[in-house]
Short mmCIF file of C-alpha atoms in Angstrom, two decimals:
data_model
loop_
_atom_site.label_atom_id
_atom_site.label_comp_id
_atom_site.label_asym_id
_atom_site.label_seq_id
_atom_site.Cartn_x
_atom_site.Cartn_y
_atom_site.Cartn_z
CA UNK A 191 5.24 -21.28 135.20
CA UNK A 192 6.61 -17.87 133.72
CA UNK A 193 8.66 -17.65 130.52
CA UNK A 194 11.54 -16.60 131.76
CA UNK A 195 11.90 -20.04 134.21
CA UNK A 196 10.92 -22.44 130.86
CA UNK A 197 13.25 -20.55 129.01
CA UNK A 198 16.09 -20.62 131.24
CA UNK A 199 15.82 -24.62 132.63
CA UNK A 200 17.18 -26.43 129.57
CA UNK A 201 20.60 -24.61 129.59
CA UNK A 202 21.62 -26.13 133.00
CA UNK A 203 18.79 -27.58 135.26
CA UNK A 204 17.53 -29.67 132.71
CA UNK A 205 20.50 -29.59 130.52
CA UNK A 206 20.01 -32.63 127.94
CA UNK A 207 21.67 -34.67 127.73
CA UNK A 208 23.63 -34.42 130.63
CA UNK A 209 20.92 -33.31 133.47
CA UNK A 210 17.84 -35.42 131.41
CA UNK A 211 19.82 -38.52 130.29
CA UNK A 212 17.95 -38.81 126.94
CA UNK A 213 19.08 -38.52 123.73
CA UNK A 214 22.22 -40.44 124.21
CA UNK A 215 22.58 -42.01 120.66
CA UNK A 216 22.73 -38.53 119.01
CA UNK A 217 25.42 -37.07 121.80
CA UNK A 218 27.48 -40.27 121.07
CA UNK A 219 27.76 -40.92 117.39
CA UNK A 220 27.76 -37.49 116.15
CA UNK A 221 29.96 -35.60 118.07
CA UNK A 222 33.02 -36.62 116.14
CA UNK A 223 33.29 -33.49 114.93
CA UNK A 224 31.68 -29.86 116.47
CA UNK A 225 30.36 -29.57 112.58
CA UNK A 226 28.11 -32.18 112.86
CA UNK A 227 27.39 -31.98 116.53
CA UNK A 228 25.97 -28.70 116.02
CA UNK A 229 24.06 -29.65 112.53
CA UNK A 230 22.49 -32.57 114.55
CA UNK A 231 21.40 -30.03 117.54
CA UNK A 232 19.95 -27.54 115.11
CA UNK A 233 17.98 -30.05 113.80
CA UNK A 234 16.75 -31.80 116.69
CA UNK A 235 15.68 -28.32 117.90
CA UNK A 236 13.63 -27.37 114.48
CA UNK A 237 12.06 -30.71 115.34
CA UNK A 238 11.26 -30.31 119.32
CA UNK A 239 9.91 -26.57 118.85
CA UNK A 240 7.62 -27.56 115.62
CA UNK A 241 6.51 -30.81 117.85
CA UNK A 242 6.01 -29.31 121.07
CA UNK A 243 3.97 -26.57 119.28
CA UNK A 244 1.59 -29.43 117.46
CA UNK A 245 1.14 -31.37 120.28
CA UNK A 246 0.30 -29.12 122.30
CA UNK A 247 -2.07 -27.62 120.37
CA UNK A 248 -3.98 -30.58 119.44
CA UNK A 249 -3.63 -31.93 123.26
CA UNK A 250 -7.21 -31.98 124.33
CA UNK A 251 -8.13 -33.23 120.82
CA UNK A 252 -5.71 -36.41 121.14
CA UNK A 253 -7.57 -39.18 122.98
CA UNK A 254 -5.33 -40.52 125.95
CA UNK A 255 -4.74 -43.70 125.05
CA UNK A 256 -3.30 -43.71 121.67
CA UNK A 257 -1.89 -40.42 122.23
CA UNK A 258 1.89 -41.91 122.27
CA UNK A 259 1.08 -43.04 118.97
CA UNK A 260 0.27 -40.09 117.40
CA UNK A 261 3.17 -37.94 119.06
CA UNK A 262 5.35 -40.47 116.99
CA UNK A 263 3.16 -39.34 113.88
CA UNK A 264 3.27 -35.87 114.27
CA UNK A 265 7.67 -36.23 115.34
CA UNK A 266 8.14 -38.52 112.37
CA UNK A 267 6.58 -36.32 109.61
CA UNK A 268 8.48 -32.94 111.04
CA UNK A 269 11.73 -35.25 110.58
CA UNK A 270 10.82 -36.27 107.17
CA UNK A 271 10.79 -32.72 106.39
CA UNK A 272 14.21 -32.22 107.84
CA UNK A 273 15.47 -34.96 106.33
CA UNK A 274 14.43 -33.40 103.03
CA UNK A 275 15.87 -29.79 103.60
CA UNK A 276 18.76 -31.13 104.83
CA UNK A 277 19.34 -33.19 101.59
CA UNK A 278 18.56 -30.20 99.45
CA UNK A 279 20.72 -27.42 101.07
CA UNK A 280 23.03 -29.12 103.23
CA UNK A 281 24.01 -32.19 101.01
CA UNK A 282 27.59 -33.03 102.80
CA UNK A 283 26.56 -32.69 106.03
CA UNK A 284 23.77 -34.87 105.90
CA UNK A 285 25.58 -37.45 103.74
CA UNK A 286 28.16 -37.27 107.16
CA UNK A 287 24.78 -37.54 109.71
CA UNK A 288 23.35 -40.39 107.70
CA UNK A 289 21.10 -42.57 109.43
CA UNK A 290 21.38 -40.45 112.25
CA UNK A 291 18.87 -38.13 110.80
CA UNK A 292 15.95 -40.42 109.84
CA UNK A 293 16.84 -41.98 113.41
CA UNK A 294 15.98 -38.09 115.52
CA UNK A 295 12.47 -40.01 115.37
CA UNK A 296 13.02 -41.92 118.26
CA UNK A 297 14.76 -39.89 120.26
CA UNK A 298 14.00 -39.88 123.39
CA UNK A 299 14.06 -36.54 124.33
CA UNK A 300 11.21 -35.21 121.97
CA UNK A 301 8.75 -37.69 122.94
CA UNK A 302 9.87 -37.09 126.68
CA UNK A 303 9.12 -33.27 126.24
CA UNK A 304 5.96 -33.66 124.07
CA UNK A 305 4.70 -35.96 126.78
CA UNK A 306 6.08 -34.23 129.79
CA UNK A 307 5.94 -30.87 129.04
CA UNK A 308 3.39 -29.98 125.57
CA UNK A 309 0.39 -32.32 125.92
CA UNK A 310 -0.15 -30.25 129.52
CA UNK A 311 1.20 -26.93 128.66
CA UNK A 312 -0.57 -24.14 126.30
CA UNK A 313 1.04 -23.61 123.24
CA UNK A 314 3.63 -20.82 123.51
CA UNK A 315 4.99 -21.78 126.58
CA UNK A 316 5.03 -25.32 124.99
CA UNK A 317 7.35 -23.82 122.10
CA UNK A 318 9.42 -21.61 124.69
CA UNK A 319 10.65 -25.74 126.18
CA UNK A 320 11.52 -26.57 122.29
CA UNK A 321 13.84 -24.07 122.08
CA UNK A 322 15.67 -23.95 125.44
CA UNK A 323 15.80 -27.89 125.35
CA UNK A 324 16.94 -27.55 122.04
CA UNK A 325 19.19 -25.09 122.45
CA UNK A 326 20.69 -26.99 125.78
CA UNK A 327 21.25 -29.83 123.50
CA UNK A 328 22.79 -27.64 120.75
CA UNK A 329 25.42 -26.25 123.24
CA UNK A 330 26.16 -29.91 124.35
CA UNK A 331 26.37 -31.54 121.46
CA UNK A 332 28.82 -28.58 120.41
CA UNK A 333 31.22 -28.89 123.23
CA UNK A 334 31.25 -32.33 123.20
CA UNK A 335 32.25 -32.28 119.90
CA UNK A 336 34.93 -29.45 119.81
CA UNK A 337 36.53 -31.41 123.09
CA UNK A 338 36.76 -34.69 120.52
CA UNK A 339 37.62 -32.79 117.31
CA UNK A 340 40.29 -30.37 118.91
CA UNK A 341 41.86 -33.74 120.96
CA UNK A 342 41.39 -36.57 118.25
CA UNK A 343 41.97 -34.74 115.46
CA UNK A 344 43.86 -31.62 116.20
CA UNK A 345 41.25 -28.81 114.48
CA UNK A 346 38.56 -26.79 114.94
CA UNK A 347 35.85 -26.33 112.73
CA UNK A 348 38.25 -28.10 110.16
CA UNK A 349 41.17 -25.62 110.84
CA UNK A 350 44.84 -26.98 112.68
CA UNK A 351 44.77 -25.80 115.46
CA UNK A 352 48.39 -27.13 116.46
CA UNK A 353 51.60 -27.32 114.44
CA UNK A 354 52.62 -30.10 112.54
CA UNK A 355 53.99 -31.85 114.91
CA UNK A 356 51.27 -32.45 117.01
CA UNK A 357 50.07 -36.40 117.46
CA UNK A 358 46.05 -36.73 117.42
CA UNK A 359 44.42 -38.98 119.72
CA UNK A 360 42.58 -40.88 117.75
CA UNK A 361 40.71 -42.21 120.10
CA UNK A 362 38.84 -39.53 121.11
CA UNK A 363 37.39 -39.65 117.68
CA UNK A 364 36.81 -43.55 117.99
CA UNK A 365 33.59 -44.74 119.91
CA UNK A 366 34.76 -45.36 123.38
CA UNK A 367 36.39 -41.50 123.46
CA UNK A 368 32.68 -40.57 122.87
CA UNK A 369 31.64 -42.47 126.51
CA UNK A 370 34.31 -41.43 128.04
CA UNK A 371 33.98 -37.95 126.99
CA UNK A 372 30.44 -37.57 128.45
CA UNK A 373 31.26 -39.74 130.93
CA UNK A 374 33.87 -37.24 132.39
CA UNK A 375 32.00 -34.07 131.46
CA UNK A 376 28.75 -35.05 133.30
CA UNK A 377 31.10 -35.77 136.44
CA UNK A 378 32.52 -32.40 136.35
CA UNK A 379 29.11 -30.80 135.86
CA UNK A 380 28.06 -33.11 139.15
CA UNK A 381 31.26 -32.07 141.52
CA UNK A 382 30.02 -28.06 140.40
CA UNK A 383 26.45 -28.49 141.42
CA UNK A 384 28.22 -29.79 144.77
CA UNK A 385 29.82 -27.54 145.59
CA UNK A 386 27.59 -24.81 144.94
CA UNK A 387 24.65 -27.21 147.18
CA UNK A 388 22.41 -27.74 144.50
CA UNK A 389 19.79 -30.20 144.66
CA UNK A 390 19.09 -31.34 140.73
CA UNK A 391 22.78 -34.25 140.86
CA UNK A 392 21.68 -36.86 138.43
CA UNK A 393 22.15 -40.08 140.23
CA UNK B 240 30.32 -68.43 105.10
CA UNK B 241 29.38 -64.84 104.00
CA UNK B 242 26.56 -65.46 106.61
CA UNK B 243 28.81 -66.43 109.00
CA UNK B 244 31.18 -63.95 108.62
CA UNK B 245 28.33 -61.27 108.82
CA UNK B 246 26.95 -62.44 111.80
CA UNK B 247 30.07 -62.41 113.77
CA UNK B 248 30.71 -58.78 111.90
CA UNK B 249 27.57 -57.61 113.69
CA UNK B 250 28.15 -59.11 116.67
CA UNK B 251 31.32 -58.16 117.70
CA UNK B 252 33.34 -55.88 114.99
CA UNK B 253 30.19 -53.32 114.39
CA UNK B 254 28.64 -53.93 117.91
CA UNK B 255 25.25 -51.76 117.65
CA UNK B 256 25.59 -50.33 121.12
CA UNK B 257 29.26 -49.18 121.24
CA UNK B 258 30.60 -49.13 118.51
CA UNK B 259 27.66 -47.53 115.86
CA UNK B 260 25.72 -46.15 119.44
CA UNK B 261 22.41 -46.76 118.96
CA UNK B 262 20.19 -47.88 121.48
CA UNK B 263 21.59 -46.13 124.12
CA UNK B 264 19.09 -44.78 126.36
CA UNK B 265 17.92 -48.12 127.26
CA UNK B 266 21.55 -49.10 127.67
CA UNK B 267 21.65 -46.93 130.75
CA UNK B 268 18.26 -46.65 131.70
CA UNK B 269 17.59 -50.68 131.97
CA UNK B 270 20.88 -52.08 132.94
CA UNK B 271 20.78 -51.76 136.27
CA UNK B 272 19.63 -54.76 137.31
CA UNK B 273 20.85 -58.46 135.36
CA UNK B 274 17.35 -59.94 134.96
CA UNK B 275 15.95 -56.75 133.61
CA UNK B 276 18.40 -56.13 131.28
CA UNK B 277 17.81 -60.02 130.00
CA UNK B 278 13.97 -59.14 129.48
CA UNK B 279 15.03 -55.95 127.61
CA UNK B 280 17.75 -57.73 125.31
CA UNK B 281 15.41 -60.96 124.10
CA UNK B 282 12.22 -58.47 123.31
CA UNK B 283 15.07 -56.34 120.89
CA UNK B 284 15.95 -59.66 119.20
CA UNK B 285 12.75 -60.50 118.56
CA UNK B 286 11.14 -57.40 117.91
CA UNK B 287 14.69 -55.89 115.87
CA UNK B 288 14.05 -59.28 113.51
CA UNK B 289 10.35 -58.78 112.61
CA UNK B 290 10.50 -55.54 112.11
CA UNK B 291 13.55 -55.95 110.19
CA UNK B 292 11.35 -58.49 107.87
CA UNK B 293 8.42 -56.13 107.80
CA UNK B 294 10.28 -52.82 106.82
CA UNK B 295 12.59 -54.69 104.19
CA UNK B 296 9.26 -56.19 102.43
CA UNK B 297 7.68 -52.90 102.80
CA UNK B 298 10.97 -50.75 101.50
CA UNK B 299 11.25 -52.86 98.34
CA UNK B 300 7.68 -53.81 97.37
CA UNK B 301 5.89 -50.98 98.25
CA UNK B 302 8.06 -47.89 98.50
CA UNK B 303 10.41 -48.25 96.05
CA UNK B 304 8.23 -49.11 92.83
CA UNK B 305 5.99 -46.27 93.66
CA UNK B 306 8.68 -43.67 94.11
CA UNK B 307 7.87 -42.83 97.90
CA UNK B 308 11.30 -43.73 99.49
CA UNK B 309 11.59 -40.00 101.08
CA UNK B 310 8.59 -41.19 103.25
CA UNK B 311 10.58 -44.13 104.72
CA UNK B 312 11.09 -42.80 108.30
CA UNK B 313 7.15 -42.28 109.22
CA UNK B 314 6.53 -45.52 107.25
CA UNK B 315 9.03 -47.41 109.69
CA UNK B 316 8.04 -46.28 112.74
CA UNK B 317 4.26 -46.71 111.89
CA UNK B 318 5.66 -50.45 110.83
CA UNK B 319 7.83 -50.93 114.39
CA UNK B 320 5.24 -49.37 116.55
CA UNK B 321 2.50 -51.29 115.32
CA UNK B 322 4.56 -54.53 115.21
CA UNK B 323 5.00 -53.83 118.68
CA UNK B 324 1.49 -53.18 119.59
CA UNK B 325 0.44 -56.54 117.85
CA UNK B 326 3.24 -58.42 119.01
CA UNK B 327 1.98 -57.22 122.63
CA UNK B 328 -1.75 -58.16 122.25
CA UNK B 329 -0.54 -61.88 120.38
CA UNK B 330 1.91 -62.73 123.36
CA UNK B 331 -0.69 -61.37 125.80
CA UNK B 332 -3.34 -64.27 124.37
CA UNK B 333 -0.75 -66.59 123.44
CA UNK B 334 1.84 -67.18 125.63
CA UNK B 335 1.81 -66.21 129.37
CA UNK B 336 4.90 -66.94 130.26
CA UNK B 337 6.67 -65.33 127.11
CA UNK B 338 4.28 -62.15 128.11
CA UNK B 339 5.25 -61.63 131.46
CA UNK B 340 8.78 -61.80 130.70
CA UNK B 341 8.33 -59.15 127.62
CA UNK B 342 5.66 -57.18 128.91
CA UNK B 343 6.74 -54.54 130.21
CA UNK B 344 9.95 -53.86 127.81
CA UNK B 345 7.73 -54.29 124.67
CA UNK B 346 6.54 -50.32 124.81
CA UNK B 347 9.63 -49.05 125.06
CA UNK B 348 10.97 -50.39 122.72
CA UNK B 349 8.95 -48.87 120.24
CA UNK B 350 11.37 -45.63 120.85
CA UNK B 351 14.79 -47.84 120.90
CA UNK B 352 16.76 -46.63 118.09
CA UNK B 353 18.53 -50.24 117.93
CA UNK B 354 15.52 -51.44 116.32
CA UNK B 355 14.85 -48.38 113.74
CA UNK B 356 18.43 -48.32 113.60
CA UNK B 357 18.99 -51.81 112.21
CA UNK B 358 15.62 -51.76 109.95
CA UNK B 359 17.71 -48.23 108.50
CA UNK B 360 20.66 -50.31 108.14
CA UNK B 361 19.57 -53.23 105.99
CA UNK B 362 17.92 -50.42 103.63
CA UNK B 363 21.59 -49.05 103.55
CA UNK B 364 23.80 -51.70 103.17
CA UNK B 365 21.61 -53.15 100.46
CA UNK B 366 20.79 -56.59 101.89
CA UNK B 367 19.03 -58.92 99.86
CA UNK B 368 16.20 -61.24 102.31
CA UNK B 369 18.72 -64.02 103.81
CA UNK B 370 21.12 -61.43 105.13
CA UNK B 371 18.33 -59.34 106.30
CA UNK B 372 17.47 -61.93 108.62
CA UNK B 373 20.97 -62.87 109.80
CA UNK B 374 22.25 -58.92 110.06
CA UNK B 375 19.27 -58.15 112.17
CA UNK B 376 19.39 -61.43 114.21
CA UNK B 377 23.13 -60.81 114.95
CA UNK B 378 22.86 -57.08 115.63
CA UNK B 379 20.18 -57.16 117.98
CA UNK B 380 22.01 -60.39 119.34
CA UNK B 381 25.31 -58.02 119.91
CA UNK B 382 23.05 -55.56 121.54
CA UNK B 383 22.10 -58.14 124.06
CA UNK B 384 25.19 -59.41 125.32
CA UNK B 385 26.56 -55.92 125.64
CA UNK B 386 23.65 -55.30 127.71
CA UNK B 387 24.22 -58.40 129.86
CA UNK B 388 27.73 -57.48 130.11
CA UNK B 389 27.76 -54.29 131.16
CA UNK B 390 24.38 -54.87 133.84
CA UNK B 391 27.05 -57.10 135.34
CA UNK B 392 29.43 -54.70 135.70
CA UNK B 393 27.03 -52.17 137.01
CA UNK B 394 25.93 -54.63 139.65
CA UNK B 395 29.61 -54.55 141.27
CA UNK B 396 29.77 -50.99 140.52
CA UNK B 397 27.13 -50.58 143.25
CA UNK B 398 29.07 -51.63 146.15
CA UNK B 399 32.60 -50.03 144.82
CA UNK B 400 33.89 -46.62 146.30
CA UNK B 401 32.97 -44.18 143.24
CA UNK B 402 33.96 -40.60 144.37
CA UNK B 403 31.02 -38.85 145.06
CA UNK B 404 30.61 -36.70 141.68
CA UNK B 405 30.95 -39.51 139.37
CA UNK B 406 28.53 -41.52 140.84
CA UNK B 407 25.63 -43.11 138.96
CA UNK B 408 25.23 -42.38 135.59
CA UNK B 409 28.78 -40.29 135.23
CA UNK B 410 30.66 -44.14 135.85
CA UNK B 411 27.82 -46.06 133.82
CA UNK B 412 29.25 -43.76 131.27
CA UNK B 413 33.05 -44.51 131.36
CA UNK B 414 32.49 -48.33 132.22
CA UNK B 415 31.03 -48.07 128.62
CA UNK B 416 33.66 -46.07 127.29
CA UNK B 417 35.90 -49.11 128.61
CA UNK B 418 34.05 -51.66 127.79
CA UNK B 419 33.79 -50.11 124.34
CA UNK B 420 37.70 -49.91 124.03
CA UNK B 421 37.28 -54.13 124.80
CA UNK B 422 35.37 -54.15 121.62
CA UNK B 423 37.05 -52.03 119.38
CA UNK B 424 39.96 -54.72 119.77
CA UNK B 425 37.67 -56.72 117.37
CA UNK B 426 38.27 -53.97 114.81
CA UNK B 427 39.94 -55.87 111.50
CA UNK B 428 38.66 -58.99 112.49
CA UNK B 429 35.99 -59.11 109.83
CA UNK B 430 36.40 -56.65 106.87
#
């Protein structure tokens, strides 16, 4: 596989979380706002390129059948370290991601990577997949959280974006806006891939 | 009554799937089918409740008085996936019939986030040992009849005329926003 085709496949073939539906929980609870939609992205993609580069350099050390076990190692102690920057420097924002930090341990789209992609892949291809996954799920978790924050709460970024007399919907802010929201989205992104005949239409 | 009160605050107010949005990816990935989706939601219970025990005891008598809570994430999923792993083996010698209708959801649950997400919880909301067991109980308990609920609905989605783009997943996904509105009805029930 060449760089430029690993590079390139997490920012629409395998778009997460649309195109790989993992990492739901993350695309759900923390897109209330694009603020911490794109602090949860950046960190889940310090996390996938630091794991994808461990694994896969320690992939013919790992024996096969316990290696599940220590992918969850390896993931949990880069998370403890993000959890720990992100308490030191970013103090407000992680107060606002909360458990939703500690919790980037099990998502699913780190293990499905290190398993899928990094414990067969050398290891700077490996860390070329971190960052265009993570990267993909940056730029989702960032629209999906400027379409609830502009809509349920009438800003950008924290800035009005309307006059006063504009009427939030709070519900796009409220959990079922956040299922809905993808909901719709990944529809859209189906009828394009229609239209232009291509073959990769989650089902 | 607090205990009561709790309960039906995690069951229905604070739902764990739609209204806090954990667990997710087996939400969608399992629910396809009714009887798999009542294997998946009885291993969370039971697995969400030890674990729940486990991390608690391990939180308060061994991190805590030795200054080490920063390391809580790695030591909770060490706790939940080798809970898991012995809970497998145990049901494997034990108990056939309990085995064969776990089995198969037991590993992946290690890598549910209902589970971490509720032994992250009790740390949060301070509970003391009796409320641990109830919040967890009733969480997970919440996760499973949203599950069973909404594999229902995606049986009869089957058969109904989606258009073509929304198909699948797209409709799983506003069926939950909808089912999730249902829910958030609850909202003031239980402060």
């Amino acid at each position: 596989m060449s760089y430029k085709k690993v590079l390139l496949h997490g920012l629409w073939q395998d778009l997460p979380p649309f195109r790989l539906v993992l990492g739901l929980c993350p695309a759900l609870a923390v897109t209330a706002s694009i603020e911490n939609g794109l602090g949860m992205g950046l960190a889940a993609t310090f996390v996938l390129i630091f794991s994808n580069m461990l694994i896969s350099m320690l992939r013919n050390i790992i024996p096969d059948q316990v290696r599940i076990a220590c992918f969850i190692v390896l993931i949990a102690t880069l998370v403890v370290i993000v959890e720990m920057v992100m308490k030191a420097y970013f103090f407000p924002l992680s107060q606002q991601l909360g458990i939703y930090i500690p919790l980037i341990v099990v998502n699913c789209i780190i293990l499905g990577r290190a398993e899928a992609f990094a414990s067969r892949n050398p290891v700077l291809l490996s860390m070329a997949d971190g960052l265009s996954i993570g990267i993909g799920f940056t730029l989702s978790l960032s629209l999906v959280g400027s379409i609830r924050e502009i809509l349920g709460a009438g800003t950008w970024f924290g800035i009005p974006l309307f006059g006063s007399n504009f009427e939030p919907f709070e519900f796009m802010i409220k959990a079922p806006g956040a299922f809905l929201c993808l909901g719709i989205l990944l529809g859209l992104m189906n009828a394009y891939s229609r239209k232009r005949g291509e073959s990769i239409i989650q089902t | 009554m607090d205990l009561l009160l709790l309960a039906i605050g995690a069951i229905f107010v604070n739902n764990i799937l739609l209204a806090q949005y954990l667990g997710n990816c087996p939400f969608c990935g399992v629910s396809k089918k009714l009887s798999t989706s009542v294997g998946m939601g009885l291993a969370v219970i039971f697995v969400a409740t030890l674990a729940s025990i486990f991390t608690w005891f391990a939180y308060h008598y061994i991190l805590k008085p030795y200054n080490m809570e920063f390391i809580r994430t790695l030591a909770f999923i060490l706790i939940i996936a080798a809970l898991v792993q012995f809970v497998e083996i145990f049901l494997k010698k034990q108990s056939k019939t309990l085995f064969n209708a776990l089995g198969i959801y037991l590993p992946l649950i290690t890598t549910n986030c209902a589970v971490m997400g509720i032994t992250l919880l009790n740390i949060k909301y301070e509970f003391n040992f009796i409320e641990v067991i109830v919040f967890s109980a009733a969480s997970a308990a919440g996760f499973t009849i949203a599950i069973i609920l909404f594999a229902g609905l995606r049986e009869r989605l089957i058969i109904a005329p989606v258009p073509k783009a929304m198909q699948g997943t797209a409709i799983a996904l506003v069926t939950a926003g909808i089912m999730s509105m249902a829910f958030l009805g609850f909202t003031g029930m239980v402060k």
